[in-house]
Amino acid sequence: MQFDVTPRSLYRVKQPDWSSHAVIYQVNTRQFSAKGTFEGVTERLENIKELGADIIWLMPIHPIGKENRKGQLGSPYAVRDYLNVNAEFGNKDSFKHLVSQAHKLNLKVILDWVPNHSAWDNALVDSHPHWYAKDHKGDFRPSPWWDWSDIIEFDYSQPGLREYMISAMRYWVEAFDVDGFRCDVAGYVPNDFWEQARHALDAIKPVFLLAEWENRDLHENAFNMTYAWSWNETLHELAKGRCSLDRLRKYYSWNERAWPHSAYRMTFVSNHDKNAWDGTQREQFGDALEACIALSVIGEGMPLIHNGQEAGETKRLAFFERDPIEWQAHPIGELYRELIALKKSKPFLGNGEFGARMIQVPNSSMAQVFSFVRREEREGGKVFVVMNFSDLPVTVTFEESLHLGTLQHWKRNQKTTFSSDTSRTLKPWGFEIWHK
């Protein structure tokens, strides 16, 4: 009996060339400026570009439901009208101007899309009540087990709902030239819908799709990028001293062996949920913050910057009220700029298949020190990264040969020749990056 044993890939989403070294930046329009408008975002586009970002993710821009609203202004994830903009932010003309100005700076713009649920007073509730899921009593329901009382869930077994939702997404691509979508709780919506949406959207122009979910199957026919939630959770536990460093190694083993190399995984230390409910970047990571940021940029994955991180993220932004970011020059902003500049200067630090795999460099303090190389074999370029994930200073030596040679410090005008007996002393939570 003959068997077909030809290897074949299930993963058919092609990553665009422009995304090879891309960095994504999240904008909360309500809090981004003193104005709290699209105009306020437009005025700071050059600041975002200067930071090194390439993709702007705008949190939902649609009108917000009033029925069962939380707080004074409500959650932007309780959508009342998928085909309109929140008057709090401006109008369709000012939104279109934002997108066009971003494109002039070679910035992509993706919209936060909320397909799993709507506000209670969305017009679809009256016009198409059969498009909504029901609870055991036959009533409209929020997502089960969550405190999402301001929304009710859709039922994606309804073809009409699918057709409506895809048409609504197409509207923003066709009429406003947006470049894609960040899809809220994407795993609560069936995968086959996302394949249908991808096909319909790409018929207009190739779009970039980010799933708020962590599942490799979403990359088969729909999504360019998914959340690296487990990466974030692991680093948070490390920073708090609640797990061993081997847990981080297990993440990268999983990333390399169980996920397709073509898949982008979004690495982040903050986002709107983490900031609002878990704390500022410093509250979450303490003295480990800088090392975690460095790993998010120089390690595998596409880094996310949550608006205000570059200004020190001085507060937890209110979720249901106005609470503008306090903009200021800050060392974290400079750290991001320098790390992103290094990422973009090295072909092998690209995202997904555009970049090289991380290879572990064994060291003499494996319980405290995380060390790896990313390299370009033909040209001989490489980056050697050493991180002390502990609250004590450590002197460490390295094994094998990946790190050997004369390397340039990433910030200082200093070269060091690494030999088999070279040691490095790192302060608590300190890190070093060397390259050639």
CSV table of C-alpha atoms in Angstrom, one decimal:
chain,number,residue,atom,x,y,z
A,1,MET,CA,0.0,0.0,0.0
A,2,GLN,CA,1.3,3.4,-0.9
A,3,PHE,CA,0.9,6.4,1.4
A,4,ASP,CA,1.3,10.1,0.6
A,5,VAL,CA,3.9,11.3,3.0
A,6,THR,CA,4.7,14.6,1.2
A,7,PRO,CA,5.1,17.4,3.8
A,8,ARG,CA,2.5,20.1,3.5
A,9,SER,CA,1.9,23.2,5.4
A,10,LEU,CA,-1.6,24.2,6.7
A,11,TYR,CA,-0.5,27.8,7.2
A,12,ARG,CA,-1.4,29.8,4.1
A,13,VAL,CA,-1.3,33.4,5.4
A,14,LYS,CA,1.5,35.2,3.6
A,15,GLN,CA,3.1,37.9,5.6
A,16,PRO,CA,3.6,41.2,3.7
A,17,ASP,CA,7.2,42.3,3.1
A,18,TRP,CA,6.5,45.7,4.8
A,19,SER,CA,5.9,43.8,8.1
A,20,SER,CA,9.3,42.1,8.2
A,21,HIS,CA,10.6,44.3,11.1
A,22,ALA,CA,7.3,46.0,12.0
A,23,VAL,CA,6.4,47.3,15.5
A,24,ILE,CA,2.8,47.8,16.5
A,25,TYR,CA,1.5,50.8,18.6
A,26,GLN,CA,-1.9,50.9,20.4
A,27,VAL,CA,-3.9,54.1,20.5
A,28,ASN,CA,-6.7,54.8,23.0
A,29,THR,CA,-8.2,57.8,21.2
A,30,ARG,CA,-10.2,58.9,24.3
A,31,GLN,CA,-7.1,59.2,26.4
A,32,PHE,CA,-4.4,59.8,23.8
A,33,SER,CA,-4.6,63.6,23.9
A,34,ALA,CA,-6.2,66.5,25.8
A,35,LYS,CA,-8.7,66.7,23.0
A,36,GLY,CA,-9.6,63.1,23.1
A,37,THR,CA,-10.3,63.1,19.4
A,38,PHE,CA,-9.1,61.8,16.0
A,39,GLU,CA,-7.5,65.2,15.5
A,40,GLY,CA,-5.5,64.7,18.7
A,41,VAL,CA,-4.2,61.4,17.4
A,42,THR,CA,-3.3,63.0,14.0
A,43,GLU,CA,-1.3,65.7,15.7
A,44,ARG,CA,1.0,63.1,17.3
A,45,LEU,CA,1.5,60.7,14.4
A,46,GLU,CA,5.0,61.9,13.8
A,47,ASN,CA,5.8,61.1,17.4
A,48,ILE,CA,4.6,57.6,16.9
A,49,LYS,CA,6.6,57.3,13.7
A,50,GLU,CA,9.8,58.6,15.4
A,51,LEU,CA,9.5,56.0,18.1
A,52,GLY,CA,9.9,53.4,15.4
A,53,ALA,CA,6.3,52.0,15.1
A,54,ASP,CA,4.9,50.9,11.8
A,55,ILE,CA,1.3,49.8,12.7
A,56,ILE,CA,-1.2,51.9,14.6
A,57,TRP,CA,-3.9,49.9,16.3
A,58,LEU,CA,-6.9,52.2,17.1
A,59,MET,CA,-9.2,51.0,19.9
A,60,PRO,CA,-12.8,50.8,18.8
A,61,ILE,CA,-14.0,54.1,17.2
A,62,HIS,CA,-17.7,53.3,17.0
A,63,PRO,CA,-20.6,54.8,19.0
A,64,ILE,CA,-21.0,53.3,22.4
A,65,GLY,CA,-24.2,51.8,23.8
A,66,LYS,CA,-26.1,53.7,26.5
A,67,GLU,CA,-28.2,50.8,27.8
A,68,ASN,CA,-26.4,49.2,30.8
A,69,ARG,CA,-23.4,51.5,30.1
A,70,LYS,CA,-20.5,51.2,32.5
A,71,GLY,CA,-19.3,54.6,33.9
A,72,GLN,CA,-20.0,58.0,32.4
A,73,LEU,CA,-18.7,57.3,28.9
A,74,GLY,CA,-18.9,53.5,28.6
A,75,SER,CA,-16.6,50.9,27.2
A,76,PRO,CA,-15.6,51.3,23.6
A,77,TYR,CA,-16.1,47.5,23.3
A,78,ALA,CA,-19.9,47.9,23.7
A,79,VAL,CA,-20.6,48.9,20.0
A,80,ARG,CA,-23.9,50.5,19.2
A,81,ASP,CA,-23.3,51.0,15.5
A,82,TYR,CA,-20.7,49.2,13.4
A,83,LEU,CA,-21.0,51.7,10.5
A,84,ASN,CA,-20.5,55.0,12.3
A,85,VAL,CA,-17.9,56.8,14.5
A,86,ASN,CA,-18.2,57.9,18.1
A,87,ALA,CA,-19.0,61.6,18.0
A,88,GLU,CA,-16.8,61.9,21.1
A,89,PHE,CA,-13.9,61.4,18.7
A,90,GLY,CA,-15.0,63.5,15.7
A,91,ASN,CA,-16.6,62.5,12.5
A,92,LYS,CA,-15.9,60.3,9.4
A,93,ASP,CA,-14.0,63.1,7.7
A,94,SER,CA,-11.6,63.6,10.6
A,95,PHE,CA,-11.1,59.8,10.8
A,96,LYS,CA,-10.4,59.6,7.1
A,97,HIS,CA,-7.9,62.5,7.5
A,98,LEU,CA,-6.2,60.5,10.3
A,99,VAL,CA,-5.8,57.5,8.1
A,100,SER,CA,-4.5,59.5,5.1
A,101,GLN,CA,-2.0,61.3,7.2
A,102,ALA,CA,-0.8,58.1,8.7
A,103,HIS,CA,-0.3,56.6,5.3
A,104,LYS,CA,1.8,59.6,4.3
A,105,LEU,CA,4.1,58.6,7.0
A,106,ASN,CA,4.1,55.0,5.8
A,107,LEU,CA,2.2,54.0,8.9
A,108,LYS,CA,-0.5,51.3,8.6
A,109,VAL,CA,-3.8,51.7,10.5
A,110,ILE,CA,-5.8,48.8,11.9
A,111,LEU,CA,-9.2,49.1,13.6
A,112,ASP,CA,-10.2,47.3,16.8
A,113,TRP,CA,-13.1,45.2,15.7
A,114,VAL,CA,-15.6,43.7,18.2
A,115,PRO,CA,-17.4,40.8,16.4
A,116,ASN,CA,-18.3,38.6,19.4
A,117,HIS,CA,-20.9,41.0,20.9
A,118,SER,CA,-22.6,44.3,20.7
A,119,ALA,CA,-24.2,46.9,23.0
A,120,TRP,CA,-27.7,46.1,24.2
A,121,ASP,CA,-29.1,49.0,22.2
A,122,ASN,CA,-27.4,48.2,18.9
A,123,ALA,CA,-30.1,48.5,16.2
A,124,LEU,CA,-29.5,44.8,15.3
A,125,VAL,CA,-31.1,43.8,18.5
A,126,ASP,CA,-34.5,44.9,17.2
A,127,SER,CA,-34.0,44.3,13.5
A,128,HIS,CA,-32.3,40.8,13.8
A,129,PRO,CA,-32.9,39.4,17.3
A,130,HIS,CA,-32.2,35.9,16.0
A,131,TRP,CA,-28.6,36.9,15.4
A,132,TYR,CA,-28.0,36.9,19.2
A,133,ALA,CA,-27.2,34.1,21.5
A,134,LYS,CA,-29.6,33.2,24.3
A,135,ASP,CA,-29.2,31.9,27.8
A,136,HIS,CA,-30.9,29.0,29.4
A,137,LYS,CA,-34.0,31.2,30.0
A,138,GLY,CA,-34.1,32.3,26.4
A,139,ASP,CA,-32.9,35.8,27.1
A,140,PHE,CA,-30.1,37.8,25.5
A,141,ARG,CA,-26.9,37.1,27.3
A,142,PRO,CA,-23.5,38.7,28.0
A,143,SER,CA,-20.5,36.4,27.5
A,144,PRO,CA,-20.8,33.6,30.1
A,145,TRP,CA,-18.8,33.8,33.3
A,146,TRP,CA,-17.5,37.3,32.6
A,147,ASP,CA,-18.7,40.6,34.2
A,148,TRP,CA,-19.5,42.0,30.8
A,149,SER,CA,-23.0,43.3,31.7
A,150,ASP,CA,-22.9,46.1,29.1
A,151,ILE,CA,-22.9,43.7,26.1
A,152,ILE,CA,-24.8,40.8,24.6
A,153,GLU,CA,-23.3,38.0,22.5
A,154,PHE,CA,-23.9,37.1,18.8
A,155,ASP,CA,-24.7,33.7,17.4
A,156,TYR,CA,-22.3,32.8,14.5
A,157,SER,CA,-24.4,29.9,13.4
A,158,GLN,CA,-26.5,32.6,11.7
A,159,PRO,CA,-25.3,33.1,8.0
A,160,GLY,CA,-27.0,36.5,7.9
A,161,LEU,CA,-24.9,37.7,10.9
A,162,ARG,CA,-21.7,36.6,9.1
A,163,GLU,CA,-22.7,38.4,5.9
A,164,TYR,CA,-23.5,41.6,7.9
A,165,MET,CA,-20.3,41.5,9.9
A,166,ILE,CA,-18.1,40.9,6.8
A,167,SER,CA,-19.9,43.7,4.9
A,168,ALA,CA,-19.3,46.1,7.8
A,169,MET,CA,-15.6,45.3,7.9
A,170,ARG,CA,-15.4,45.7,4.1
A,171,TYR,CA,-17.0,49.2,4.5
A,172,TRP,CA,-14.1,50.5,6.6
A,173,VAL,CA,-11.5,49.1,4.1
A,174,GLU,CA,-13.3,50.4,1.0
A,175,ALA,CA,-14.4,53.8,2.3
A,176,PHE,CA,-11.5,54.7,4.6
A,177,ASP,CA,-8.6,52.6,3.3
A,178,VAL,CA,-7.9,51.1,6.7
A,179,ASP,CA,-5.2,48.4,6.6
A,180,GLY,CA,-6.7,45.7,8.7
A,181,PHE,CA,-8.2,44.8,12.1
A,182,ARG,CA,-7.4,43.8,15.6
A,183,CYS,CA,-10.1,41.3,16.4
A,184,ASP,CA,-11.4,41.4,20.0
A,185,VAL,CA,-11.8,38.0,21.7
A,186,ALA,CA,-11.2,36.3,18.4
A,187,GLY,CA,-11.3,32.8,19.8
A,188,TYR,CA,-15.0,33.3,20.8
A,189,VAL,CA,-15.8,33.5,17.1
A,190,PRO,CA,-15.6,30.4,14.9
A,191,ASN,CA,-12.4,30.0,12.9
A,192,ASP,CA,-14.3,29.4,9.7
A,193,PHE,CA,-15.8,32.9,9.9
A,194,TRP,CA,-12.3,34.4,10.1
A,195,GLU,CA,-11.4,32.5,6.9
A,196,GLN,CA,-14.5,33.9,5.2
A,197,ALA,CA,-13.7,37.4,6.4
A,198,ARG,CA,-10.0,37.2,5.3
A,199,HIS,CA,-11.1,36.1,1.8
A,200,ALA,CA,-13.6,38.9,1.4
A,201,LEU,CA,-11.3,41.6,2.7
A,202,ASP,CA,-8.3,40.5,0.7
A,203,ALA,CA,-10.5,40.9,-2.4
A,204,ILE,CA,-10.3,44.6,-1.8
A,205,LYS,CA,-6.7,44.8,-0.7
A,206,PRO,CA,-4.4,42.7,1.4
A,207,VAL,CA,-5.2,43.3,5.1
A,208,PHE,CA,-3.3,42.7,8.3
A,209,LEU,CA,-5.3,40.8,10.9
A,210,LEU,CA,-4.4,40.6,14.6
A,211,ALA,CA,-6.3,38.2,16.9
A,212,GLU,CA,-6.8,38.8,20.5
A,213,TRP,CA,-6.2,35.2,21.2
A,214,GLU,CA,-3.4,32.7,21.5
A,215,ASN,CA,-4.0,29.7,19.2
A,216,ARG,CA,-1.9,28.6,16.3
A,217,ASP,CA,-4.9,27.4,14.3
A,218,LEU,CA,-5.9,31.0,13.8
A,219,HIS,CA,-2.8,31.4,11.6
A,220,GLU,CA,-3.9,28.7,9.1
A,221,ASN,CA,-6.1,30.8,6.8
A,222,ALA,CA,-6.9,34.0,8.6
A,223,PHE,CA,-4.5,35.8,11.0
A,224,ASN,CA,-1.1,37.4,10.6
A,225,MET,CA,-0.6,37.8,14.3
A,226,THR,CA,-1.9,36.5,17.6
A,227,TYR,CA,-1.3,37.6,21.2
A,228,ALA,CA,1.6,36.0,23.1
A,229,TRP,CA,-0.4,36.0,26.3
A,230,SER,CA,1.7,33.2,27.9
A,231,TRP,CA,4.9,35.2,27.2
A,232,ASN,CA,3.5,38.2,29.1
A,233,GLU,CA,2.2,36.0,31.9
A,234,THR,CA,5.6,34.2,32.3
A,235,LEU,CA,7.6,37.4,32.5
A,236,HIS,CA,5.1,38.9,35.0
A,237,GLU,CA,5.6,35.8,37.2
A,238,LEU,CA,9.4,36.0,36.8
A,239,ALA,CA,9.4,39.6,37.8
A,240,LYS,CA,7.4,38.8,40.9
A,241,GLY,CA,9.7,35.9,41.8
A,242,ARG,CA,6.8,33.4,41.4
A,243,CYS,CA,8.2,31.0,38.8
A,244,SER,CA,11.6,29.6,37.6
A,245,LEU,CA,13.4,30.8,34.6
A,246,ASP,CA,12.8,27.4,33.0
A,247,ARG,CA,9.2,28.5,32.4
A,248,LEU,CA,10.5,31.2,30.0
A,249,ARG,CA,12.6,28.6,28.2
A,250,LYS,CA,9.5,26.4,27.9
A,251,TYR,CA,7.7,29.3,26.2
A,252,TYR,CA,10.4,29.6,23.6
A,253,SER,CA,10.5,25.8,23.1
A,254,TRP,CA,6.7,25.9,22.5
A,255,ASN,CA,7.1,28.9,20.2
A,256,GLU,CA,9.8,27.1,18.1
A,257,ARG,CA,8.4,23.5,17.9
A,258,ALA,CA,4.6,23.9,18.2
A,259,TRP,CA,4.0,27.1,16.2
A,260,PRO,CA,4.6,27.8,12.6
A,261,HIS,CA,7.6,30.1,12.0
A,262,SER,CA,5.4,32.2,9.7
A,263,ALA,CA,3.2,33.2,12.6
A,264,TYR,CA,3.7,36.5,14.3
A,265,ARG,CA,3.3,36.4,18.0
A,266,MET,CA,2.7,39.8,19.7
A,267,THR,CA,5.1,40.3,22.6
A,268,PHE,CA,4.0,43.0,25.1
A,269,VAL,CA,4.5,44.3,28.6
A,270,SER,CA,1.4,46.5,28.6
A,271,ASN,CA,-1.9,47.0,26.8
A,272,HIS,CA,-5.2,48.6,27.6
A,273,ASP,CA,-6.4,45.6,29.6
A,274,LYS,CA,-3.1,45.1,31.5
A,275,ASN,CA,-2.8,48.9,32.3
A,276,ALA,CA,-6.4,49.4,33.4
A,277,TRP,CA,-6.8,46.2,35.5
A,278,ASP,CA,-3.3,45.0,36.5
A,279,GLY,CA,-1.3,48.2,36.8
A,280,THR,CA,1.2,50.4,35.0
A,281,GLN,CA,4.2,48.8,33.4
A,282,ARG,CA,6.3,49.5,36.5
A,283,GLU,CA,3.7,48.2,38.8
A,284,GLN,CA,3.5,45.0,36.9
A,285,PHE,CA,7.3,44.4,36.3
A,286,GLY,CA,9.1,46.5,38.9
A,287,ASP,CA,12.9,46.5,38.3
A,288,ALA,CA,12.6,43.8,35.6
A,289,LEU,CA,10.7,46.2,33.3
A,290,GLU,CA,13.7,47.2,31.1
A,291,ALA,CA,14.8,43.7,30.6
A,292,CYS,CA,11.3,42.6,29.7
A,293,ILE,CA,11.0,45.4,27.2
A,294,ALA,CA,14.3,44.5,25.7
A,295,LEU,CA,13.3,40.9,25.3
A,296,SER,CA,10.0,41.9,23.7
A,297,VAL,CA,11.9,43.8,21.0
A,298,ILE,CA,15.0,41.8,20.4
A,299,GLY,CA,13.6,38.3,20.9
A,300,GLU,CA,11.2,36.5,18.6
A,301,GLY,CA,7.8,38.2,18.2
A,302,MET,CA,6.5,41.5,17.1
A,303,PRO,CA,6.7,44.1,20.0
A,304,LEU,CA,3.6,46.1,21.0
A,305,ILE,CA,3.9,49.6,22.6
A,306,HIS,CA,0.8,50.7,24.5
A,307,ASN,CA,0.3,54.4,24.2
A,308,GLY,CA,1.9,56.3,27.1
A,309,GLN,CA,4.6,53.6,27.8
A,310,GLU,CA,7.1,55.9,26.2
A,311,ALA,CA,6.1,58.6,28.6
A,312,GLY,CA,6.6,56.4,31.6
A,313,GLU,CA,3.0,55.2,31.8
A,314,THR,CA,2.5,57.1,35.0
A,315,LYS,CA,-1.0,55.9,35.8
A,316,ARG,CA,-3.7,53.3,35.2
A,317,LEU,CA,-5.9,55.0,32.6
A,318,ALA,CA,-9.6,55.1,33.5
A,319,PHE,CA,-11.5,52.7,31.2
A,320,PHE,CA,-14.9,54.3,31.2
A,321,GLU,CA,-14.1,58.0,31.7
A,322,ARG,CA,-11.8,60.6,30.2
A,323,ASP,CA,-8.3,60.4,31.7
A,324,PRO,CA,-5.7,61.8,29.2
A,325,ILE,CA,-2.1,60.5,29.1
A,326,GLU,CA,0.4,62.8,30.7
A,327,TRP,CA,3.0,63.2,27.9
A,328,GLN,CA,6.6,63.8,28.9
A,329,ALA,CA,10.1,62.7,27.8
A,330,HIS,CA,11.1,59.6,29.6
A,331,PRO,CA,13.9,57.0,29.6
A,332,ILE,CA,11.5,54.2,28.7
A,333,GLY,CA,10.7,56.1,25.4
A,334,GLU,CA,14.4,56.4,24.7
A,335,LEU,CA,14.9,52.7,25.5
A,336,TYR,CA,12.2,51.7,23.0
A,337,ARG,CA,13.7,54.0,20.3
A,338,GLU,CA,17.2,52.5,20.7
A,339,LEU,CA,16.0,48.9,20.8
A,340,ILE,CA,13.7,49.3,17.8
A,341,ALA,CA,16.6,51.0,15.9
A,342,LEU,CA,18.8,48.0,16.6
A,343,LYS,CA,16.0,45.6,15.6
A,344,LYS,CA,15.5,47.4,12.2
A,345,SER,CA,19.3,47.5,11.5
A,346,LYS,CA,19.6,43.7,11.5
A,347,PRO,CA,17.9,41.6,8.9
A,348,PHE,CA,18.0,38.6,11.3
A,349,LEU,CA,16.0,40.4,13.9
A,350,GLY,CA,13.0,40.4,11.7
A,351,ASN,CA,9.5,39.0,12.6
A,352,GLY,CA,8.5,35.4,11.9
A,353,GLU,CA,10.2,33.9,8.9
A,354,PHE,CA,11.9,37.2,8.1
A,355,GLY,CA,14.1,36.8,11.2
A,356,ALA,CA,16.4,34.2,12.7
A,357,ARG,CA,15.5,31.8,15.5
A,358,MET,CA,16.7,32.4,19.0
A,359,ILE,CA,19.3,29.8,20.0
A,360,GLN,CA,20.1,29.3,23.7
A,361,VAL,CA,23.6,29.9,24.9
A,362,PRO,CA,24.1,27.7,28.0
A,363,ASN,CA,25.7,29.5,30.9
A,364,SER,CA,27.0,28.9,34.4
A,365,SER,CA,24.0,30.4,36.2
A,366,MET,CA,21.0,28.9,34.4
A,367,ALA,CA,18.6,29.5,37.3
A,368,GLN,CA,19.2,33.3,37.1
A,369,VAL,CA,20.5,34.1,33.6
A,370,PHE,CA,18.8,33.9,30.2
A,371,SER,CA,21.2,34.1,27.3
A,372,PHE,CA,20.7,33.6,23.6
A,373,VAL,CA,22.0,34.4,20.1
A,374,ARG,CA,20.1,35.3,16.9
A,375,ARG,CA,22.4,35.2,13.9
A,376,GLU,CA,22.8,35.4,10.2
A,377,GLU,CA,24.9,32.5,9.1
A,378,ARG,CA,26.1,33.6,5.7
A,379,GLU,CA,27.1,37.1,6.6
A,380,GLY,CA,28.3,36.2,10.1
A,381,GLY,CA,26.1,38.9,11.8
A,382,LYS,CA,24.7,38.1,15.2
A,383,VAL,CA,23.2,39.5,18.4
A,384,PHE,CA,24.2,38.1,21.8
A,385,VAL,CA,21.7,38.8,24.6
A,386,VAL,CA,22.4,38.2,28.4
A,387,MET,CA,19.6,38.9,31.0
A,388,ASN,CA,19.7,38.5,34.7
A,389,PHE,CA,16.2,37.6,35.8
A,390,SER,CA,16.9,37.8,39.5
A,391,ASP,CA,17.2,40.4,42.3
A,392,LEU,CA,20.8,39.6,43.0
A,393,PRO,CA,24.0,40.5,41.1
A,394,VAL,CA,25.5,37.6,39.2
A,395,THR,CA,28.8,36.8,37.4
A,396,VAL,CA,28.3,34.4,34.6
A,397,THR,CA,30.4,32.5,32.0
A,398,PHE,CA,29.1,30.9,28.8
A,399,GLU,CA,29.4,27.5,27.1
A,400,GLU,CA,29.7,26.4,23.5
A,401,SER,CA,30.7,28.7,20.7
A,402,LEU,CA,27.7,30.7,19.4
A,403,HIS,CA,28.7,33.9,21.3
A,404,LEU,CA,32.4,33.8,20.5
A,405,GLY,CA,34.1,36.7,18.7
A,406,THR,CA,34.5,40.4,18.9
A,407,LEU,CA,31.2,42.1,19.5
A,408,GLN,CA,30.0,45.7,19.8
A,409,HIS,CA,28.0,46.9,22.8
A,410,TRP,CA,24.6,48.0,21.7
A,411,LYS,CA,24.8,51.4,23.4
A,412,ARG,CA,28.3,52.1,24.5
A,413,ASN,CA,31.2,52.7,22.0
A,414,GLN,CA,32.8,49.5,23.4
A,415,LYS,CA,33.9,46.3,21.8
A,416,THR,CA,34.6,43.0,23.7
A,417,THR,CA,36.2,39.9,22.5
A,418,PHE,CA,34.2,36.9,23.9
A,419,SER,CA,36.4,33.8,24.4
A,420,SER,CA,35.6,30.5,26.1
A,421,ASP,CA,36.5,31.9,29.5
A,422,THR,CA,34.9,35.4,29.3
A,423,SER,CA,32.7,36.3,32.2
A,424,ARG,CA,30.1,39.1,32.6
A,425,THR,CA,28.8,40.6,35.8
A,426,LEU,CA,25.2,41.8,35.7
A,427,LYS,CA,23.4,43.8,38.3
A,428,PRO,CA,20.0,42.6,39.5
A,429,TRP,CA,17.5,42.5,36.6
A,430,GLY,CA,20.3,43.9,34.3
A,431,PHE,CA,20.8,43.0,30.7
A,432,GLU,CA,23.5,43.3,28.0
A,433,ILE,CA,23.2,43.2,24.2
A,434,TRP,CA,26.2,42.7,22.0
A,435,HIS,CA,26.2,42.5,18.2
A,436,LYS,CA,28.1,42.6,15.0
